[in-house]
Structure formats: C-alpha cells, structure tokens
Amino acid sequence: MAVLQAKLDAAEARLAALDVAHAGWSAAARKDAATRLRAMGLPVKRDEYWRYTDPTSLTVAAPVTAALFDAGDEAPLFNGIDRVRLVFVDGVFDPTQSDDPTTAGVELLSASTADIHWAQGLYGVLEARGQTPVARPLAALNTAAATEGVLIRVTGKADKPINLIYLHKSEHSDAILHHVVKLEEGAELTLLENGPGAARFNKVLEVDVADGARFHHIRAQGRDHERRAATHIFARLGAKSLFKSFTLTANGVLTRNEAVLELTGDDAVAHVAGAAVGDGNFHHDDTVFVTHAAERCESRQVFKKVLKNGAVGVFQGKILVKPGAQKTDGYQISQSLLLDEDSQFLAKPELEIYADDVKCSHGSTSGAIDETALYYLRSRGVPLRQAQSLLVLAFLAEAISEIEDEAIAEDIRARLEGWLARHDR
Amino acid sequence: MGNVVELDVEDQIEVREGVDRETIETVQAMAGKYKHGWETEIETEYAPKGLNEDIVRLISDKNGEPEWMLEWRLAAYRRWLTMEEPRWAMLNYPEIDYQDQYYYAKPKSMGAKPKSLDEVDPKLLATYEKLGIPLKEQMLLAGVEGADEPRKVAVDAVFDSVSVGTTFKEELKKAGVIFCAISEAIREYPELVKKYLGSVVPQSDNFFATLNSAVFSDGSFVYIPEGVRCPMELSTYFRINAENTGQFERTLIVAEKGSYVSYLEGCTAPKRDTHQLHAAVVEIVILEDAEVKYSTVQNWYPGDEEGKGGIYNFVTKRADCRGARSKVMWTQVETGSAITWKYPSCILRGDDSQGEFYSIAIANNAQQADTGTKMIHLGKNTKSRIVSKGISAGRAQNTYRGLVTMHPKATNSRNYTQCDSLLIGDKCGAHTVPYIEVKNNSSRVEHEATTSKVDDDQLFYCRSRGMDEEEAVALVVNGFCKEVLQALPMEFAMEAQSLVAISLEGSVG
Amino acid sequence: MLEIKNLHVKLEEDDKVILKGVDLTVEAGKVHAIMGPNGSGKSTLSYVLSGRDGYEVTDGSATLDGEELLDMEPEERAAAGLFLAFQYPVEIPGVGNMTFLRTAVNAQRKARGEEEMSAGEFLKVVREKAKQLKIDAEMMKRPVNVGFSGGEKKRNEILQMAMLEPKMCILDETDSGLDVDAMKLVADGVNALRDEGRAFLVITHYQRLLDHIKPDVVHIMADGRIVKTGGPELALEVEHNGYAGILAEVL
C-alpha cells in the first residue's frame, strides 16, 4: 500500500510542476488524462512492466540534465529525401528552420485553440484506450501536459513524407510533445522522425488509420548519449489498413519506446520493428502490445539489439488475441547480439490468446557473435572489426527490411554503417 | 511401427509424427470420465478445523516430532501470517478461507502405527489396489505388455495426512537407500533432515511453501548414498479422501555424489462439490555427478463441467544441482485440479550441471492452469532444456509461465525452450509468459513458442478411419505431446496417454 | 614458399595432441597433395595454418615466403597470400555473397596498400569468373552459402580463390560431397589458377580428385606426421592398396 501511495504522490508532484491549464478543444481531454494519472500514479520499478527498466529519471518532478552532443560533420538523416521538414528545438517549434506546415496541411497543437476540432475525437482518446489492461502513466501525463505537437489529417495520398526533427540544444530541457495523425479512408502518409528531442523527452503519437489507409513511420533516435526518452505510439487500425513503424536507436542512457496497437478492422496489417545499437551506459527498452480484435489480421514484431560495454536491452512484447479474432497471424521475434561479457538482454515475449483458429508464434534468442562466421570472414582477409560490423549489419537486416521505402531503408543502413565504422577506428 | 497409414483418397495426409497404432489402441480403449472420483468409506480422525499455533503443535505432536522440528514449523507459521497470497498468476478463483479447512485427517485405523504392511487396514490396501497401486511387494505396478521383465517399483502411499506404508523398504535398505515417510525420517534420521530440509525451498520462500512448512503432515523422504544407483524406481502415491481437508505433503530427495534415482509421483482425489486445497513442497538436492528424474502424473479431481469442486493445487518444487555435472529432469503431466499453480525449477549451481523440464498441461471445462518452470543458471557450462505442451479446451485457461536466467558467471551456458499451445474450441485461452534474462554473452538462449488449433486435416484423416471426433482429438493431442510422453517412465507414459484422452472428454461438439 | 617445420599442435579444449611434428615444404608453382586416413590431422593442419581458434601450437613454425604465419591474425594471413578452401564453407545469413566478396577483396587490397577496386570493375571481374564456374547472378545475391548445395558451396570457394588471387592455396577435402561433374568443374577452376608464382596444397582422402588436379608431390599423413613422401605414383598406391599397406610398411 505504501508503494501505491508513493506512486500517487509522485504523480501529484509531477503534475504540480507542469502547466496543465489549457484553453480550447483539448482542455477536457487534458483534464481527463490528469484524473487518470492521479488514479494510477507514476510507475515504479516494482510494477510488472517496469521490472527491467527503472523509471525514476523519467518520473521525477525536477528536470534532468543531459550534456549536449556534437554530431560533428555528420549530415542530418533523411537529407536526401524530398520531405516537409518541421523542426522542434527542445520541444519548441522553430519556424525559421522549418518548412511552412500549412503547405502539408499540418497544424501545430500550440496554435490550435479553437473550441471544436477534428482531433478531439482522438487526442487522449487512443491513449486512454491503451491504458488497459496495462497502465501507461507517462502517456497520461503527456496528454495532460503536452505543450506542442502536430495535428495531421490526411485524406488522399500525401505528396511527400513529413519529417519531424527534434533538436536538443539545452542541457536541462524537459519536452512533452503530443502528435495526432488521422488517416482517412484510403489515405497514405509517411512520417519520419529523427533527433533526440530534449534532455528529457516525453512523446506520444496517436495514429488513427481508417479502413484501407496506409501509414509508414520511420524514426531514428540519434547518437545523443545522455538524453532520456519515453515515447508512446497508440494506433488504431481499420479494416484492410496498414501500419508500419521502424525505429533505429543508437545510444541514449535511457530509452523506453512503447507501441500499443489495436487491430479493430478485419484484414488489417501492423508491423512494428526496431534496431538498437548500444554501447556503454545504455538502456533501451521496447515495450509492445498488439491487440487483435478483428478477423484475419496480421501482426509482426521484429526487434534486434546489439549491445556492448554494459549496455542493457529490454524487450517486452505481447500479442493479445481477443475472443472471435479468428484467423489471426501473429509473429514476434526479439534477438540480441551481445558483443562482450558485460551486456544484458532481458526479455518477456508474451502471448495471450482467446481464439482457436490462430497462428501465433514468438521467438527470442540471445548470444554472442558467431565465431565461425567471424573466422571465415577473416580467413578471406576481412579485418576483425570490419568483419564484426558486417555481421552486426547482417543481424540487424531483418528489422531494417521492415522499411518499405528503399531509399529510406538505404539511408538508415548507410547511417548505421557509418556509426559502426566510427567504432571500428 | 509406421506413423503414416496408407490412404487411398487423393491426398495422403500425414498424421502428426508420434501418433502410432499403440496410441490409437490405447485411446480407443478409453471410456468413462474421471475414474478415480470414488470415495473410501473409512472412519477418519480430524484435527479441529482452522489454522493456529495449536494446530501446528498438534500436527507436530501427532508425528512425534522433536522440539527443533516444532520450532521450525512455528517459525514458518509466524512468517506466513505476515505474507500475502500471490495473485500474479493468470488464475481466477474466489478467496480461500484458510480457517475453513481441516489441516489434519487420518484414518482411525492408523491410530496405532502399523509395524508392517500386513497390519495395514485392508480398506486402505483395497483403496490403493483399486487405484492400480497394489501395496504388495510381490506385485508390481501396472506391468507393460511386451516389456521383457516387469520392473519393481517401491511405493510410499500417502492417504490424507499420513503415510500408510512403504513397500520394498528392506530391499532398498540393502542398497543403502533410505525410502520412507518424512514423518519417520524426522524421527529416525534427524541429522539428514536437519541438514537438507528447507535448504532448497526455504521456509519463507513463498506464501504456499511457507504454509506447507508450518503444517505439512507427511510425505516421502529419499536418500541415495554416494555412488548408488537406486535398484528400483521409487514412487509416492497421494490420495486425498477426507472432505474439506487440505493435503500438505513434503518431499525431500537427497542424491549424494554419483548416485541416481528415478522417482514417480501420482495423485488422485474423490469427486466433491467443494474445493480442496493441496499445497505441497518438493525439495531435491543433487550433488556431484548425481542424477535425479522426477516424474509426476497429476490427476487430482478437476471439478465438474461447471467448475464445481476440484482441487486447488499450489505446489512448490525445486531441484538444486549443487554439484558439478549433476542432472535433474522434471517431467509432469498435469491433467487434474481446478487450479494449478506450479513451477518445478532447477537451480544449476554446479558447473556443467543440467536441468530439463518436460511438461504437458491439459485444461478442460472450467480448469485453470498456470504452470511452467525456472531455469536458474549460476554455474559455468550449464545446460537446460524446456519442452512445454499446453492444451486448452472447453472454457479453460492454460498459461505457460517460465523464467530462464543466465547469471554473469554462468558462462558458456545454454538454454533451449520450446513452448507449444494447442486450442480446442473458441471459448478457451492459451497464454505464454516467459521471462528471459541473459547477463553474459558466451551463453546462448533460444526460446520458441507457437499457438495453433488442432489440425483439421489430421482430425478428418482420423475420422475417415472410423474414429469418433473425441477419439480423433485425443489421438492428435497425444501426438502433439509425444516428446514429453517419451520422457516419462514407460508405465507412466501409458497412464498419461490414457489420461490425455479422459481429460479431453466433452471438449468437442 | 610454404615452409612448415616440426609443427606440434594440440586441442585447447582437452589437450589432445593432433599434430606431432609436421615438416613440409611447398615450392612456388608446385602442387602438393596430402593424403591420409581419417583422424590423421589433415584438416587440423589446414585450420592451424589459416588461424582458426581452438588449437594451441606447442612447438614448430610455419612460414610463408619467410614470414611467420603462426604469429598473424587470420586476416593478416589472408593478406599475406594464404587461402583455405574450407571443407565445410560457413553459412552467414544476412550477408550477401557479393557484399562478402567485395569486402574481402578490398580489405586485402587495403592491407597490401593497393587501391580498392571500383564497384564497376569489381562487378565485371566477378561476373566473368563466376561464369567460368557456372555460378549465376542469383547465387551471388543470396546470403553467403545459405541454402547452397554442396557443389555450389565448393564452387563458391573456388570463386573466392579466383577473386582473391592468393599465392598459397590450401584445398581441404574440396572433393567431399561432390559428384563427378561437380568435381570436374571445381578442378577446372583450380587448374585455371595454376601458375609459376602460385602453390597448392591439396588435402584429400581419396585419389580421385588427383586425377583432375595433377600433383607434383604426394605426402602421406598419419597420426599427426608426414610419414611418406613421393611422386604422383604414391597416390595410385593408396588407391590400390589402401592406407593400411603403406602404413604397415612405414611403421
């Protein structure tokens, strides 16, 4: 009981430190979210879904500090892709570095204060749906207190990808961003995200994918080492719709990426994938919850982590098949490659199934690099470091291949190669 | 024996590997529902209902225990009072009233301890006879036809709270093996019991184990001396007969250096409308180069189709592979009980030690099972293997819950886990909750799990050969379980195979 | 070119002694064959020369053009001109065959201070050499050796050899698992590479491969030593009389 009280007190303290008073259409949703948060409290390590990740630095009321990172001469990711750029510096939209959002039909959450808005039906709504059976207090906190975000409604096929770029320029920044994306029937959008965001970054992305719509999401969480991030994706999928999300993470002392996907229309497809490369004081947690609530849907979870120098990789993935969700095809793979003695992989891949005509499977492996393959490469003259990089890339390939757009996939691959080569020296 | 039967329809369908003629015959021979649901009419002596220190003292006194044992029990009882019943399992049952139970029941005829099996109440002997466990040394446990020579199996029979008798004691003694009721061991071999009791499952381990530590009334004790290969299989048969009575047995097995034993455990209970509690603890200590095989066929009364009655089965089983190159193999067939909460575990402490876990868990009607294992790798070059087959039917919920952990020092270790679930009907559930913790990089962990329904082609194939639907399902399920059935001693494998069929009664249509 | 002196090797795992003083000299331009019964240490010799883990050299030396091989990392040995065609080529899922080959070629060039091959040039050369070995474009796209048949794997080894142009080629049981046609294809590939500056050490259990790759010198290995050395006729003697006869004569 003492634990619960501490959780509730922490929630109060955090809310007290934030500005949750808002005018306009989102006010009611924010109030509801604050109520939700007050009822569940903030997470602690004793909570079942935080057993492998200590949430303290994500929940404390006081801001955390993260030294700035200099990427040197590295060109920004996705530079070669024709896209609409929207730049946020420490969680604040920067029009001077951005393209005009209105050309892409994007509205800024901070500027949207009308009393009635299409996003009302989604803002905090998908998040609230995603709070059962597993509580996600940091997402409720986000809904209550988000200061910025984008509201995107797509009716046809978007001309070009929208790229949200998150820059980290202040050592103490504490950013809370909340995006809402609505894809109307048959619409299609590619959303790119990159950059660390802030010293501490709390982000929620709510995506409503209507019947027949297609949503592609590719995200890179940079090399900025000291940042901390808690991100949530809440997606609802209509019939025959498609949702694909890929995340590349390299370093960061603490990253918790949650994806909560609900397949509500028949024949929907949801894929969520992640490639993480961690070196040193790195803790990376992917927590995924896929609910099959309709027939003949397909879901795939592909997560690969390469860890060394004490890096910790966590995977908690669940496939829930509700009664009646017949002909479900659910697949989940989580694998780690531990490059030295100190690193750890902690996994909890779950299946919870209440329909009989289903095909669900999961696999999880952990181990060192394949010594025989390494020797074979070296016997052909490839130096040790390079041989390791090659095998690391091969290991990550299955996750990267989840990106449909070949140019974007190549961009991610090249970036990864660059990072690995940097370590080679 | 061929696994593929020629078929003259267009497509030849292959019956899942492992389904053979023998299985078909066994399954066809099946009839009737829970067959051990009868009751033995016997005068029973009860301790007063409820749980308090006096009951703990009474149990200790009934067993003629020394003071240290009583203190041990009382310490556990006091600890238990501070504990909360765990609720993390995927099990849904009403709150258990621990004061509305009898914690001690024994047949009156056992008032004076019989000196030999000849003095045991014929009613009790008849009970075991009827269960297929004759307590006569010249007779043997259900011999298998075709086997070259029927094997001897020594049996310790536990009836409600007391051990009725143990067979082949003398013959075992010649080999240096101690096999007796644990109540007797506490009196006769206090040093051994003191040294090992609670050393694998401490008094404070968990709510149910702590309860057991306070009130266990009997169970079996096995000691295999250094270098001895136990000359026969050992078996304990548990029977709950009395109403509203909990059974709390405690088993302790110690395998000294280089020894070997295969141990079998069976359990049944009469049909009752009320739930009955069973909270057992099994501790196994395995020293250098020793090997223990522990097989269970758990067939407690599962309750009726509506979920009325049945045993609540909360069991803590753990093997500690203390010595280098020691080995343990758990095999379990869980078909009974209304609620099963059970995770036989292996602590792989010794370098090069090995743990294996083979499990079939069948949940039908309103049964709920949350079962699995823990493989705790502490020593170097340790190996573990988990094969779990879960079958859900009716409105049952069946969960595999497991933990594999590789500690930083457990270098070059291996784990392989295969965890398959089969669903029969759309009202049941099959769940998998594995925890995988890898803390060094020279170890390799592989986990695979699948969930699917009974293959329609296979069912059709069987039915086209004249089997009714239930037979066909039982047959296919037996094939699905084959890998685990093969891990059982032969006598048990046959029994288990038929149990699979009985447990699935009414699962189709 | 290759000079092995008094080489003693044991297994790291269980201290089992495998090589008990191997002496062998292979001159440039020559083809030497090592034959011997199973367990004589033939494959160990090839692994030790190429630098595989798990073996401990307790005595002796192995030099390539005067440079000590045993002090080098596997990739340094490769860059120095040593090539081992594996008895069991390794499968590497996720790494494309073409990527593998180009990485290897350029790594060796870089190590030798040579300019890297351009993508275009590389492609041209690979296609040409692959064609001679009947390796199609599809096989080049697949991950290294994954799903290859036995014959495909061996041809792939020879392709690597042709691309890397080593000085000293060791072929470890390259004929195992091959039918006659496949063996001929592999042997043609090897013969095309024979020249003045290159030497071969062909390790084989049977004489049949030596019908296609004609050796200059044949060694018989038994119990970790070279027990007999002779001309091509020695291989025929093995063919006719088996190893038992020869060993009885020697021991």
PDB file of C-alpha atoms in Angstrom, chain A residues 370-387 389-398 417, chain C residues 47 50-52 73-75 78 83-86 89-90 92-95 99-100 103-104 107-108 144-145 157 160 164:
ATOM      1  CA  ASP A 370      29.051 -16.299 -34.496  1.00  0.00           C
ATOM      2  CA  GLU A 371      32.731 -17.129 -34.100  1.00  0.00           C
ATOM      3  CA  THR A 372      32.804 -19.439 -37.097  1.00  0.00           C
ATOM      4  CA  ALA A 373      31.392 -16.778 -39.387  1.00  0.00           C
ATOM      5  CA  LEU A 374      33.895 -14.309 -37.979  1.00  0.00           C
ATOM      6  CA  TYR A 375      36.783 -16.665 -38.668  1.00  0.00           C
ATOM      7  CA  TYR A 376      35.524 -17.370 -42.182  1.00  0.00           C
ATOM      8  CA  LEU A 377      35.419 -13.660 -42.959  1.00  0.00           C
ATOM      9  CA  ARG A 378      38.870 -13.123 -41.501  1.00  0.00           C
ATOM     10  CA  SER A 379      40.305 -16.056 -43.417  1.00  0.00           C
ATOM     11  CA  ARG A 380      39.235 -14.165 -46.512  1.00  0.00           C
ATOM     12  CA  GLY A 381      41.216 -11.145 -45.370  1.00  0.00           C
ATOM     13  CA  VAL A 382      38.498  -9.022 -43.752  1.00  0.00           C
ATOM     14  CA  PRO A 383      39.921  -7.392 -40.602  1.00  0.00           C
ATOM     15  CA  LEU A 384      38.297  -8.307 -37.287  1.00  0.00           C
ATOM     16  CA  ARG A 385      36.483  -5.002 -36.694  1.00  0.00           C
ATOM     17  CA  GLN A 386      35.143  -4.862 -40.193  1.00  0.00           C
ATOM     18  CA  ALA A 387      34.069  -8.477 -40.033  1.00  0.00           C
ATOM     19  CA  SER A 389      30.457  -4.746 -38.369  1.00  0.00           C
ATOM     20  CA  LEU A 390      29.422  -6.826 -41.316  1.00  0.00           C
ATOM     21  CA  LEU A 391      27.925  -9.468 -39.055  1.00  0.00           C
ATOM     22  CA  VAL A 392      26.219  -6.815 -36.922  1.00  0.00           C
ATOM     23  CA  LEU A 393      24.594  -5.311 -40.008  1.00  0.00           C
ATOM     24  CA  ALA A 394      23.534  -8.757 -41.142  1.00  0.00           C
ATOM     25  CA  PHE A 395      21.983  -9.337 -37.727  1.00  0.00           C
ATOM     26  CA  LEU A 396      20.013  -6.078 -37.930  1.00  0.00           C
ATOM     27  CA  ALA A 397      18.973  -6.622 -41.539  1.00  0.00           C
ATOM     28  CA  GLU A 398      15.653  -8.318 -40.746  1.00  0.00           C
ATOM     29  CA  GLU A 417      27.312   1.554 -41.357  1.00  0.00           C
TER      30      GLU A 417
ATOM     31  CA  TYR C  47      42.907 -24.861 -39.779  1.00  0.00           C
ATOM     32  CA  SER C  50      44.710 -20.332 -41.507  1.00  0.00           C
ATOM     33  CA  GLY C  51      44.460 -19.337 -37.842  1.00  0.00           C
ATOM     34  CA  ARG C  52      41.299 -20.886 -36.505  1.00  0.00           C
ATOM     35  CA  GLU C  73      45.711 -12.886 -37.253  1.00  0.00           C
ATOM     36  CA  PRO C  74      43.610 -14.815 -39.787  1.00  0.00           C
ATOM     37  CA  GLU C  75      43.064 -11.705 -41.934  1.00  0.00           C
ATOM     38  CA  ALA C  78      44.925 -13.880 -45.956  1.00  0.00           C
ATOM     39  CA  PHE C  83      43.850 -19.058 -48.821  1.00  0.00           C
ATOM     40  CA  LEU C  84      41.968 -22.001 -47.390  1.00  0.00           C
ATOM     41  CA  ALA C  85      39.120 -23.517 -49.342  1.00  0.00           C
ATOM     42  CA  PHE C  86      37.006 -24.898 -46.470  1.00  0.00           C
ATOM     43  CA  PRO C  89      32.113 -23.494 -46.064  1.00  0.00           C
ATOM     44  CA  VAL C  90      30.382 -21.376 -43.428  1.00  0.00           C
ATOM     45  CA  ILE C  92      26.391 -16.359 -42.974  1.00  0.00           C
ATOM     46  CA  PRO C  93      22.730 -15.348 -43.006  1.00  0.00           C
ATOM     47  CA  GLY C  94      22.098 -11.699 -43.756  1.00  0.00           C
ATOM     48  CA  VAL C  95      25.376 -11.068 -45.588  1.00  0.00           C
ATOM     49  CA  THR C  99      28.997  -7.918 -50.467  1.00  0.00           C
ATOM     50  CA  PHE C 100      31.105 -10.562 -48.782  1.00  0.00           C
ATOM     51  CA  THR C 103      34.542  -6.584 -48.735  1.00  0.00           C
ATOM     52  CA  ALA C 104      37.181  -9.318 -48.745  1.00  0.00           C
ATOM     53  CA  ALA C 107      40.150  -5.409 -47.367  1.00  0.00           C
ATOM     54  CA  GLN C 108      43.073  -7.392 -48.726  1.00  0.00           C
ATOM     55  CA  VAL C 144      26.875 -16.372 -48.188  1.00  0.00           C
ATOM     56  CA  ASN C 145      26.469 -20.141 -48.596  1.00  0.00           C
ATOM     57  CA  GLU C 157      35.020 -21.276 -52.503  1.00  0.00           C
ATOM     58  CA  GLN C 160      36.627 -16.582 -53.823  1.00  0.00           C
ATOM     59  CA  LEU C 164      41.447 -13.026 -54.087  1.00  0.00           C
TER      60      LEU C 164
END
